[in-house]
């Protein structure tokens, strides 16, 4: 297992962690000040400053992208909505490619309308079927471009509105169904030199830490399907279902134990910090947040 | 599948649903007014009026007990704490027996101290091990008394503080490990005449509805391990992790579909309504809550 205690070279910052810190331009400059080597930006933050400018800033600061957030959200109210989702996913892949991201993270979606608070269906089976079809269609395009897709299983508390893929086992079943040969793309080689499958998973400890099958499923995923590793912490108590994630070390997740499993499976990429925290970290200055991320990366990840 | 639309003979009321309605005495009288045949009381509500009086009221109103809530909470900070938990579980079994409950529901516990907001450990593996040992010891006592134990897998969002058993598969793995022969007790026959294993599960749709393996695991459980079936609904959005459960029909759970699976496996007992709702149902008069439970039992369960 890699020793993270001496430096933060394998730290990546998911830019959602700095939602309170202004534009992507400001976030990138803050990361550069702290000698952070990698980020994972969100599409809205990229769009807000323009992708050309984002790409230039990323190049200028020699930042790697541990991932690009996010594609997915496949289920829709009707065929037109599903078509629009597929088109949007193709755009996300093109953007990820333009920014040279390691993968496009997929938050797959669930019951149509639920994210807006007005679910138009209760049929989780239909949602799963639409997700499967959506990934299949998107994978075809992603293969052509050479952009790996990382299905992120979300915590079951998001099953209604954000993702109907809620365990690593379920995500890997999808991978095996849609990419049975674990096809590699010629240019899908991650920063650690590992080859990667065209379809894999993003393992976020926040979503999967509770799972009694986690260790076994991480081993099953193997090096080529482990496309991203996200960290934060589960606070006790958790006061909000979405925006009360904790800084590593402030909660109860045995992050290093899980990183051990991921590395035992061959993963040697970035540990990406993704913290949604409307009442705490989003209210603090970017330099404080990043200094804490670095310190906790070295001591708690 | 049984037709629930014509009457509410298979409706049971978990008394937590009426947390705002006063004493267990008042709750029992309200249930009697609505011709409800079964309840599942909580220990604190029983203790508040005294178990002798509770038993007498239950007899007088000819109420069945679809379950007794609850045992469990096995992990503790030290050996003394674990011993105290075992003693408390034996008392809970005695009470369940005295009240002639169909089963004692087990909310197994997790990280010591977490329920009080101060987790003293992050070791989920240790918690699971203590839970296993605790159930094993408790099962021995329960077998002697003839009281079936129903492990209730809780939603993964309670993995830190309430239960480290979070899927039906995990609960059934525990059952198979601790009760491999599915031993039946002579007097463990439920109201539908079915024999029941000494160790089984309580399936609460709120906790398990999201699980892609739910149907298969319900089939695996089979008639003798399905000791209780709880219903309420998952609201979108859910505003609180604990006390924002919905009335059947107000959320996104396909309750009837899940009941179909449970009945296909042989379950023919009560459908027990358990709603924690501090901002809605707990604020309403008991008669309104019960009238709604009955109406939704007939139309949405």
Coordinates of C-alpha atoms in Angstrom, one line a residue:
Chain A
X1 CA 0.0 0.0 0.0
X2 CA 1.4 3.4 -0.9
X3 CA 2.6 5.7 1.8
X4 CA 0.6 8.9 1.7
X5 CA 2.1 10.4 4.8
X6 CA 5.1 12.1 3.3
X7 CA 3.5 14.2 0.5
X8 CA 0.3 14.7 -1.4
X9 CA 1.3 13.7 -4.9
X10 CA -1.7 11.3 -5.1
X11 CA -4.2 13.7 -3.9
X12 CA -6.8 15.0 -6.4
X13 CA -9.4 17.6 -5.6
X14 CA -12.9 17.2 -6.9
X15 CA -14.0 20.8 -7.5
X16 CA -17.3 20.2 -5.8
X17 CA -15.3 20.3 -2.6
X18 CA -14.7 24.0 -3.3
X19 CA -18.3 25.0 -4.2
X20 CA -17.9 28.0 -2.0
X21 CA -14.6 29.2 -3.5
X22 CA -15.8 30.9 -6.7
X23 CA -15.1 30.1 -10.3
X24 CA -13.2 27.2 -11.7
X25 CA -10.4 29.7 -12.4
X26 CA -10.2 30.6 -8.8
X27 CA -10.3 26.9 -7.8
X28 CA -7.6 25.9 -10.2
X29 CA -5.3 28.8 -8.9
X30 CA -6.0 27.7 -5.3
X31 CA -5.1 24.1 -6.2
X32 CA -1.9 25.3 -7.9
X33 CA -0.9 27.3 -4.8
X34 CA -1.1 24.1 -2.8
X35 CA 0.9 22.1 -5.4
X36 CA -2.0 19.8 -6.1
X37 CA -1.4 17.7 -9.2
X38 CA -4.9 16.7 -10.1
X39 CA -8.5 17.8 -10.0
X40 CA -11.9 16.5 -11.1
X41 CA -14.0 19.3 -12.4
X42 CA -17.8 19.5 -12.7
X43 CA -19.4 20.4 -16.0
X44 CA -21.3 23.4 -14.7
X45 CA -18.1 24.9 -13.3
X46 CA -16.3 24.3 -16.6
X47 CA -19.2 25.8 -18.6
X48 CA -19.3 28.8 -16.4
X49 CA -15.8 29.9 -17.6
X50 CA -15.9 28.2 -21.0
X51 CA -14.3 24.9 -21.8
X52 CA -11.5 26.5 -23.9
X53 CA -10.4 28.7 -21.0
X54 CA -10.8 25.7 -18.6
X55 CA -8.6 23.5 -20.9
X56 CA -6.0 26.3 -21.1
X57 CA -5.9 26.8 -17.4
X58 CA -5.6 23.1 -16.8
X59 CA -2.7 22.8 -19.3
X60 CA -1.0 25.9 -17.9
X61 CA -1.0 24.5 -14.4
X62 CA -0.1 21.1 -15.6
X63 CA -3.1 19.6 -13.8
X64 CA -4.2 16.0 -14.5
X65 CA -7.9 15.2 -14.4
X66 CA -8.7 12.2 -12.2
X67 CA -12.2 12.3 -13.6
X68 CA -14.8 14.5 -15.1
X69 CA -18.2 15.0 -13.4
X70 CA -20.5 13.9 -14.6
X71 CA -22.6 12.0 -17.2
X72 CA -25.5 9.7 -16.6
X73 CA -29.1 10.7 -15.6
X74 CA -30.4 8.4 -18.3
X75 CA -34.0 7.7 -17.3
X76 CA -36.5 10.3 -18.5
X77 CA -40.2 10.8 -18.8
X78 CA -40.4 10.0 -22.5
X79 CA -38.4 9.0 -25.5
X80 CA -37.5 12.6 -26.3
X81 CA -36.1 12.9 -22.8
X82 CA -34.0 9.8 -23.1
X83 CA -32.7 10.9 -26.5
X84 CA -31.7 14.3 -25.0
X85 CA -29.9 12.4 -22.1
X86 CA -27.9 10.4 -24.6
X87 CA -27.0 13.5 -26.5
X88 CA -25.9 15.2 -23.3
X89 CA -23.8 12.3 -22.4
X90 CA -22.0 12.4 -25.8
X91 CA -21.3 16.1 -25.2
X92 CA -19.9 15.2 -21.7
X93 CA -17.6 12.6 -23.3
X94 CA -16.4 15.1 -25.8
X95 CA -15.7 17.6 -23.0
X96 CA -13.9 14.9 -20.9
X97 CA -11.8 14.1 -24.0
X98 CA -11.0 17.8 -24.6
X99 CA -9.9 18.2 -21.0
X100 CA -8.0 14.9 -21.1
X101 CA -9.9 13.4 -18.1
X102 CA -9.0 9.9 -16.9
X103 CA -12.7 8.9 -17.1
X104 CA -16.2 10.3 -17.2
X105 CA -18.1 9.6 -14.0
X106 CA -21.6 8.4 -14.4
X107 CA -24.3 9.1 -11.9
X108 CA -26.9 7.0 -13.7
X109 CA -30.2 8.6 -12.5
X110 CA -33.3 6.9 -11.3
X111 CA -37.1 7.7 -11.2
X112 CA -37.9 10.4 -13.8
X113 CA -38.8 13.6 -12.1
X114 CA -37.7 12.6 -8.7
X115 CA -34.6 14.8 -8.6
X116 CA -37.0 17.8 -9.1
X117 CA -39.1 16.5 -6.2
X118 CA -41.9 15.2 -8.4
X119 CA -41.4 11.5 -9.3
X120 CA -43.5 10.6 -12.3
X121 CA -43.0 6.8 -11.7
X122 CA -42.2 4.4 -9.0
X123 CA -40.9 1.7 -11.3
X124 CA -37.3 1.1 -10.3
X125 CA -37.1 -1.8 -12.7
X126 CA -37.9 0.5 -15.6
X127 CA -35.3 3.0 -14.4
X128 CA -32.7 0.2 -14.2
X129 CA -33.6 -0.9 -17.7
X130 CA -33.3 2.6 -19.0
X131 CA -30.0 3.0 -17.3
X132 CA -28.7 -0.2 -18.8
X133 CA -29.8 0.9 -22.3
X134 CA -28.4 4.4 -21.7
X135 CA -25.0 3.2 -20.7
X136 CA -24.9 0.7 -23.6
X137 CA -25.5 3.5 -26.1
X138 CA -23.1 5.8 -24.4
X139 CA -20.4 3.2 -24.2
X140 CA -20.5 2.7 -27.9
X141 CA -19.7 6.4 -28.4
X142 CA -17.2 6.5 -25.6
X143 CA -15.3 3.6 -27.0
X144 CA -15.0 5.4 -30.3
X145 CA -13.5 8.4 -28.6
X146 CA -11.4 6.5 -26.1
X147 CA -13.0 7.8 -22.9
X148 CA -13.5 5.3 -20.1
X149 CA -16.9 5.4 -18.4
X150 CA -16.9 5.0 -14.6
X151 CA -20.3 4.0 -13.1
X152 CA -20.5 5.4 -9.6
X153 CA -22.8 3.3 -7.4
X154 CA -24.5 5.8 -5.1
X155 CA -25.5 5.3 -1.5
X156 CA -29.0 3.6 -1.3
X157 CA -30.4 6.8 0.2
X158 CA -30.1 8.3 -3.3
X159 CA -32.0 5.3 -5.0
X160 CA -35.1 7.3 -5.7
X161 CA -33.7 10.5 -7.2
X162 CA -30.0 10.2 -8.2
X163 CA -29.0 6.7 -9.0
X164 CA -30.7 3.3 -9.1
X165 CA -27.3 1.6 -9.1
X166 CA -26.5 1.4 -5.3
X167 CA -23.9 -1.2 -4.7
X168 CA -20.6 -2.0 -6.2
X169 CA -21.8 -5.5 -7.0
X170 CA -24.7 -4.1 -9.0
X171 CA -22.4 -1.7 -10.9
X172 CA -20.0 -4.5 -11.7
X173 CA -22.8 -6.7 -12.9
X174 CA -23.7 -3.9 -15.3
X175 CA -20.0 -3.7 -16.4
X176 CA -19.8 -7.4 -17.0
X177 CA -23.1 -7.4 -19.0
X178 CA -22.2 -4.4 -21.2
X179 CA -18.4 -4.9 -21.5
X180 CA -17.9 -8.6 -20.9
X181 CA -14.4 -8.7 -22.4
X182 CA -13.2 -5.7 -20.4
X183 CA -12.1 -4.2 -23.7
X184 CA -9.3 -1.7 -23.4
X185 CA -9.0 1.4 -25.5
X186 CA -5.6 2.2 -27.0
X187 CA -5.3 5.5 -25.2
X188 CA -7.1 4.6 -22.0
X189 CA -4.0 4.4 -19.9
X190 CA -4.2 6.1 -16.5
X191 CA -1.6 8.2 -14.9
X192 CA -0.2 5.2 -13.1
X193 CA 0.4 3.4 -16.4
X194 CA -2.4 0.8 -15.9
X195 CA -4.6 -0.2 -18.7
X196 CA -8.3 0.5 -18.1
X197 CA -11.5 -1.1 -19.2
X198 CA -13.8 1.0 -21.4
X199 CA -16.4 0.5 -18.7
X200 CA -15.6 0.5 -15.0
X201 CA -16.5 2.0 -11.7
X202 CA -15.8 5.0 -9.4
X203 CA -15.5 3.8 -5.8
X204 CA -16.5 6.6 -3.5
X205 CA -16.1 5.5 0.2
X206 CA -19.1 7.6 1.2
X207 CA -21.4 5.5 -1.0
X208 CA -20.1 2.1 -0.3
X209 CA -18.4 2.0 3.1
X210 CA -21.3 0.2 4.8
X211 CA -21.4 -2.7 2.3
X212 CA -20.6 -6.1 3.8
X213 CA -19.5 -7.3 0.3
X214 CA -17.3 -4.3 -0.4
X215 CA -13.9 -6.0 -0.1
X216 CA -14.9 -8.9 -2.2
X217 CA -16.4 -6.7 -4.9
X218 CA -13.4 -4.4 -5.0
X219 CA -11.3 -7.5 -5.6
X220 CA -13.7 -8.6 -8.3
X221 CA -13.5 -5.2 -10.0
X222 CA -9.7 -5.6 -10.4
X223 CA -7.3 -3.1 -11.7
X224 CA -8.9 -2.4 -15.1
X225 CA -12.4 -1.7 -13.8
X226 CA -11.3 0.6 -10.9
X227 CA -11.3 3.9 -12.7
X228 CA -11.6 6.3 -9.8
X229 CA -11.3 6.3 -6.0
X230 CA -13.2 9.1 -4.1
X231 CA -12.8 9.9 -0.4
X232 CA -14.6 12.0 2.3
X233 CA -16.2 10.8 5.5
X234 CA -19.6 9.8 7.0
X235 CA -20.4 12.1 9.9
X236 CA -22.3 10.9 13.0
X237 CA -24.9 12.2 13.1
X238 CA -25.5 13.1 9.4
X239 CA -27.8 16.1 9.3
X240 CA -28.6 16.2 5.6
X241 CA -28.9 13.5 3.0
X242 CA -27.0 15.4 0.3
X243 CA -24.8 18.1 1.7
X244 CA -23.4 16.9 5.0
X245 CA -20.4 14.9 4.0
X246 CA -17.4 15.1 6.3
X247 CA -13.7 15.8 5.9
X248 CA -11.6 12.6 6.0
X249 CA -11.0 11.7 9.6
X250 CA -14.0 13.6 10.9
X251 CA -16.4 10.6 10.5
X252 CA -16.5 6.8 10.9
X253 CA -15.3 5.5 7.6
X254 CA -12.1 3.4 7.8
X255 CA -10.8 5.0 4.7
X256 CA -7.3 3.6 4.8
X257 CA -8.7 0.1 5.1
X258 CA -10.8 0.6 2.0
X259 CA -7.8 2.2 0.1
X260 CA -5.9 -1.0 1.1
X261 CA -8.4 -3.1 -0.7
X262 CA -8.5 -0.9 -3.7
X263 CA -4.7 -0.9 -4.0
X264 CA -4.6 -4.7 -3.4
X265 CA -6.7 -4.9 -6.5
X266 CA -4.1 -2.9 -8.4
X267 CA -5.4 0.6 -8.3
X268 CA -2.6 3.1 -8.1
X269 CA -4.2 6.3 -9.2
X270 CA -5.4 9.5 -7.4
X271 CA -7.3 9.6 -4.2
X272 CA -9.9 12.2 -5.1
X273 CA -11.5 14.3 -2.3
X274 CA -15.2 15.0 -3.0
X275 CA -17.0 16.7 -0.1
X276 CA -20.5 18.2 -0.4
X277 CA -20.8 20.3 2.7
X278 CA -23.1 23.3 2.6
X279 CA -22.9 24.2 6.2
X280 CA -19.2 23.7 6.9
X281 CA -16.5 23.3 4.2
X282 CA -18.3 25.3 1.5
X283 CA -18.3 28.2 3.9
X284 CA -14.6 28.2 4.5
X285 CA -11.8 29.9 2.4
X286 CA -10.4 27.7 -0.3
X287 CA -6.9 27.8 1.2
X288 CA -8.1 26.5 4.5
X289 CA -10.1 23.7 2.8
X290 CA -7.1 22.6 0.7
X291 CA -4.7 22.8 3.6
X292 CA -7.0 20.5 5.6
X293 CA -7.5 18.2 2.6
X294 CA -3.7 17.8 2.3
X295 CA -3.2 17.2 6.0
X296 CA -6.0 14.6 6.1
X297 CA -4.8 13.0 2.9
X298 CA -1.5 12.4 4.6
X299 CA -2.9 11.3 8.0
X300 CA -6.3 9.7 7.4
X301 CA -6.4 8.3 3.8
Chain B
X1 CA -51.7 -12.6 -3.4
X2 CA -54.2 -11.7 -0.7
X3 CA -56.8 -9.0 -1.6
X4 CA -56.4 -6.2 1.0
X5 CA -58.9 -3.9 -0.7
X6 CA -62.1 -5.1 1.0
X7 CA -61.1 -4.9 4.7
X8 CA -58.1 -4.4 7.0
X9 CA -58.0 -7.7 8.8
X10 CA -54.3 -8.1 8.0
X11 CA -53.3 -4.6 9.1
X12 CA -51.1 -4.3 12.2
X13 CA -50.1 -1.0 13.7
X14 CA -46.6 -0.5 15.0
X15 CA -47.2 1.8 18.0
X16 CA -44.3 4.0 16.9
X17 CA -46.7 5.2 14.2
X18 CA -48.7 6.9 17.0
X19 CA -45.8 8.4 18.9
X20 CA -47.8 11.6 19.2
X21 CA -51.0 10.0 20.5
X22 CA -50.2 9.5 24.2
X23 CA -49.8 6.4 26.2
X24 CA -50.0 2.8 25.0
X25 CA -53.4 2.7 26.7
X26 CA -54.6 5.5 24.5
X27 CA -53.1 3.9 21.5
X28 CA -54.7 0.5 22.2
X29 CA -58.1 2.1 22.6
X30 CA -57.6 4.1 19.4
X31 CA -56.7 0.8 17.6
X32 CA -59.8 -0.9 19.1
X33 CA -62.0 1.9 17.9
X34 CA -60.8 1.2 14.4
X35 CA -61.2 -2.5 14.7
X36 CA -57.6 -3.2 14.2
X37 CA -56.6 -6.7 15.1
X38 CA -52.9 -6.5 15.7
X39 CA -50.3 -4.1 17.0
X40 CA -46.5 -4.1 17.5
X41 CA -45.7 -2.2 20.7
X42 CA -42.3 -0.6 21.7
X43 CA -40.8 -1.5 25.0
X44 CA -40.7 2.1 26.3
X45 CA -44.4 2.5 25.6
X46 CA -45.1 -0.8 27.5
X47 CA -42.8 0.2 30.4
X48 CA -44.5 3.5 30.7
X49 CA -47.8 1.9 31.6
X50 CA -46.4 -1.3 33.2
X51 CA -46.3 -4.6 31.4
X52 CA -49.0 -6.2 33.5
X53 CA -51.4 -3.5 32.5
X54 CA -50.2 -3.6 28.9
X55 CA -50.8 -7.4 28.8
X56 CA -54.3 -7.0 30.3
X57 CA -55.3 -4.3 27.8
X58 CA -54.0 -6.4 24.9
X59 CA -56.0 -9.4 26.1
X60 CA -59.1 -7.3 26.8
X61 CA -59.1 -5.9 23.3
X62 CA -58.1 -9.3 21.8
X63 CA -55.2 -7.8 20.0
X64 CA -52.5 -9.9 18.4
X65 CA -48.9 -8.8 18.5
X66 CA -47.3 -9.0 15.0
X67 CA -44.0 -8.3 16.8
X68 CA -42.4 -6.6 19.8
X69 CA -39.9 -3.7 19.3
X70 CA -37.2 -4.2 20.1
X71 CA -34.1 -6.1 21.1
X72 CA -30.6 -5.9 19.7
X73 CA -28.0 -3.1 20.1
X74 CA -25.4 -5.7 20.9
X75 CA -22.1 -3.9 20.4
X76 CA -20.8 -1.9 23.4
X77 CA -17.8 -0.1 24.6
X78 CA -16.6 -2.9 26.8
X79 CA -17.4 -6.4 28.1
X80 CA -19.6 -5.1 30.8
X81 CA -21.6 -3.2 28.2
X82 CA -22.0 -6.3 26.1
X83 CA -23.1 -8.3 29.1
X84 CA -25.7 -5.7 29.9
X85 CA -26.9 -5.8 26.3
X86 CA -27.4 -9.6 26.6
X87 CA -29.3 -9.2 29.8
X88 CA -31.5 -6.6 28.3
X89 CA -32.2 -8.8 25.4
X90 CA -33.3 -11.6 27.7
X91 CA -35.6 -9.2 29.4
X92 CA -37.0 -8.2 26.0
X93 CA -37.6 -11.9 25.2
X94 CA -39.4 -12.4 28.5
X95 CA -41.6 -9.4 27.8
X96 CA -42.3 -10.5 24.3
X97 CA -43.3 -13.9 25.6
X98 CA -45.5 -12.4 28.3
X99 CA -47.3 -10.3 25.7
X100 CA -47.5 -13.3 23.3
X101 CA -45.7 -11.5 20.5
X102 CA -45.1 -13.2 17.2
X103 CA -41.4 -12.3 17.3
X104 CA -38.9 -10.0 18.9
X105 CA -37.5 -7.6 16.3
X106 CA -33.8 -7.1 16.5
X107 CA -32.2 -3.8 15.6
X108 CA -28.7 -5.1 16.0
X109 CA -26.7 -2.0 16.7
X110 CA -23.4 -0.9 15.3
X111 CA -20.4 1.3 16.3
X112 CA -20.5 1.8 20.1
X113 CA -21.3 5.3 21.1
X114 CA -22.5 6.3 17.7
X115 CA -26.2 6.4 18.6
X116 CA -25.3 9.0 21.2
X117 CA -23.4 11.0 18.5
X118 CA -19.9 10.0 19.9
X119 CA -18.7 6.9 18.1
X120 CA -15.8 5.3 20.1
X121 CA -14.8 3.1 17.2
X122 CA -14.8 3.0 13.4
X123 CA -14.5 -0.8 13.3
X124 CA -17.5 -2.1 11.5
X125 CA -16.0 -5.6 11.4
X126 CA -15.7 -5.6 15.2
X127 CA -19.3 -4.4 15.4
X128 CA -20.5 -7.1 13.1
X129 CA -18.6 -9.7 15.1
X130 CA -20.2 -8.5 18.3
X131 CA -23.6 -8.6 16.7
X132 CA -23.1 -12.2 15.6
X133 CA -22.0 -13.2 19.0
X134 CA -24.8 -11.3 20.6
X135 CA -27.5 -12.9 18.4
X136 CA -26.0 -16.3 19.0
X137 CA -26.2 -15.9 22.8
X138 CA -29.6 -14.4 22.6
X139 CA -30.9 -17.1 20.3
X140 CA -30.0 -19.8 22.8
X141 CA -32.2 -18.1 25.4
X142 CA -34.9 -17.4 22.9
X143 CA -35.1 -21.0 21.8
X144 CA -35.6 -22.1 25.3
X145 CA -38.5 -19.7 25.8
X146 CA -39.9 -20.3 22.3
X147 CA -39.7 -16.7 21.0
X148 CA -38.6 -16.2 17.4
X149 CA -36.0 -13.5 16.8
X150 CA -36.4 -11.3 13.7
X151 CA -33.3 -9.6 12.5
X152 CA -34.3 -6.4 10.8
X153 CA -31.8 -5.2 8.2
X154 CA -31.8 -1.4 8.4
X155 CA -31.2 1.0 5.5
X156 CA -27.5 1.5 4.9
X157 CA -27.9 5.2 6.1
X158 CA -28.2 3.7 9.6
X159 CA -25.0 1.6 9.3
X160 CA -23.0 3.8 11.7
X161 CA -25.3 4.2 14.6
X162 CA -28.3 1.8 14.5
X163 CA -27.5 -1.4 12.6
X164 CA -24.5 -2.9 10.8
X165 CA -26.8 -5.4 9.2
X166 CA -28.0 -3.5 6.1
X167 CA -29.2 -5.9 3.5
X168 CA -31.6 -8.8 3.5
X169 CA -28.8 -11.0 2.1
X170 CA -26.5 -10.1 5.0
X171 CA -29.3 -10.8 7.5
X172 CA -30.1 -14.2 5.9
X173 CA -26.4 -15.1 5.9
X174 CA -26.5 -14.5 9.7
X175 CA -29.6 -16.6 10.0
X176 CA -28.0 -19.5 8.0
X177 CA -24.8 -19.3 10.1
X178 CA -26.5 -19.3 13.5
X179 CA -29.6 -21.4 12.7
X180 CA -28.5 -23.6 9.8
X181 CA -31.3 -26.1 10.3
X182 CA -34.0 -23.5 10.5
X183 CA -35.1 -25.1 13.8
X184 CA -38.7 -24.6 14.7
X185 CA -40.0 -24.1 18.1
X186 CA -43.0 -26.1 19.2
X187 CA -45.1 -23.0 19.9
X188 CA -43.6 -20.8 17.2
X189 CA -46.6 -20.9 15.0
X190 CA -47.8 -17.6 13.6
X191 CA -51.4 -16.4 13.2
X192 CA -51.6 -17.7 9.7
X193 CA -50.7 -21.2 10.9
X194 CA -47.2 -21.2 9.4
X195 CA -44.3 -22.7 11.3
X196 CA -41.4 -20.3 11.9
X197 CA -37.7 -20.6 12.3
X198 CA -36.2 -19.6 15.6
X199 CA -34.2 -17.0 13.8
X200 CA -35.5 -15.0 10.8
X201 CA -36.0 -11.6 9.5
X202 CA -38.3 -8.6 9.6
X203 CA -38.6 -7.1 6.1
X204 CA -39.4 -3.4 6.3
X205 CA -39.9 -2.0 2.8
X206 CA -38.4 1.3 3.9
X207 CA -35.0 -0.3 4.6
X208 CA -34.8 -2.7 1.6
X209 CA -36.9 -1.3 -1.2
X210 CA -33.8 0.0 -3.1
X211 CA -32.0 -3.4 -3.1
X212 CA -31.5 -5.0 -6.5
X213 CA -31.3 -8.4 -4.9
X214 CA -34.5 -8.0 -2.8
X215 CA -36.8 -10.3 -4.8
X216 CA -34.2 -13.1 -4.8
X217 CA -33.4 -12.7 -1.1
X218 CA -37.1 -12.7 -0.1
X219 CA -37.4 -16.0 -2.0
X220 CA -34.4 -17.3 -0.3
X221 CA -35.8 -16.4 3.1
X222 CA -38.8 -18.5 2.5
X223 CA -41.9 -18.8 4.7
X224 CA -40.2 -19.9 7.9
X225 CA -37.7 -17.0 8.0
X226 CA -40.1 -14.3 7.1
X227 CA -41.2 -13.3 10.6
X228 CA -42.5 -9.8 10.0
X229 CA -43.4 -7.5 7.1
X230 CA -43.4 -3.7 7.8
X231 CA -44.7 -1.0 5.5
X232 CA -44.5 2.8 5.2
X233 CA -43.1 4.8 2.2
X234 CA -39.9 6.6 1.0
X235 CA -40.7 10.3 0.5
X236 CA -39.1 12.4 -2.3
X237 CA -37.4 14.4 -1.0
X238 CA -36.6 12.9 2.4
X239 CA -35.8 15.7 4.8
X240 CA -34.5 13.8 7.8
X241 CA -32.6 10.5 8.0
X242 CA -34.7 9.1 10.9
X243 CA -38.1 10.7 11.3
X244 CA -39.3 11.6 7.8
X245 CA -41.0 8.3 6.7
X246 CA -44.1 8.5 4.6
X247 CA -47.6 7.1 4.7
X248 CA -48.0 4.2 2.2
X249 CA -48.8 5.8 -1.1
X250 CA -47.2 9.1 -0.5
X251 CA -43.7 8.0 -1.6
X252 CA -42.0 5.9 -4.3
X253 CA -41.9 2.4 -2.9
X254 CA -43.8 -0.2 -4.9
X255 CA -45.2 -1.7 -1.8
X256 CA -47.7 -4.1 -3.4
X257 CA -44.9 -5.5 -5.6
X258 CA -42.8 -6.3 -2.6
X259 CA -45.8 -7.7 -0.7
X260 CA -46.3 -9.9 -3.8
X261 CA -42.8 -11.3 -3.4
X262 CA -43.2 -11.8 0.3
X263 CA -46.5 -13.7 -0.2
X264 CA -45.0 -15.7 -3.1
X265 CA -42.5 -16.9 -0.5
X266 CA -45.3 -18.0 1.7
X267 CA -45.8 -15.2 4.1
X268 CA -49.4 -14.7 5.1
X269 CA -49.2 -12.6 8.3
X270 CA -49.8 -9.0 9.1
X271 CA -48.7 -6.0 7.2
X272 CA -47.4 -3.8 10.0
X273 CA -47.4 0.0 9.5
X274 CA -44.4 1.6 11.1
X275 CA -44.0 5.3 10.4
X276 CA -41.5 7.6 12.1
X277 CA -42.8 11.1 11.2
X278 CA -42.0 13.9 13.6
X279 CA -43.2 16.7 11.4
X280 CA -46.3 15.1 10.0
X281 CA -48.1 12.0 11.2
X282 CA -46.9 12.3 14.8
X283 CA -48.6 15.7 14.9
X284 CA -52.0 14.4 13.9
X285 CA -54.8 12.9 16.0
X286 CA -54.6 9.2 16.4
X287 CA -58.0 8.6 14.7
X288 CA -56.9 10.5 11.6
X289 CA -53.7 8.6 11.4
X290 CA -55.4 5.2 11.8
X291 CA -58.2 6.1 9.3
X292 CA -55.5 6.9 6.8
X293 CA -53.5 3.8 7.6
X294 CA -56.6 1.7 7.0
X295 CA -57.5 3.5 3.7
X296 CA -53.9 3.2 2.4
X297 CA -53.6 -0.4 3.6
X298 CA -56.6 -1.2 1.4
X299 CA -55.5 0.9 -1.6
X300 CA -51.7 1.0 -1.6
X301 CA -50.4 -2.1 0.2

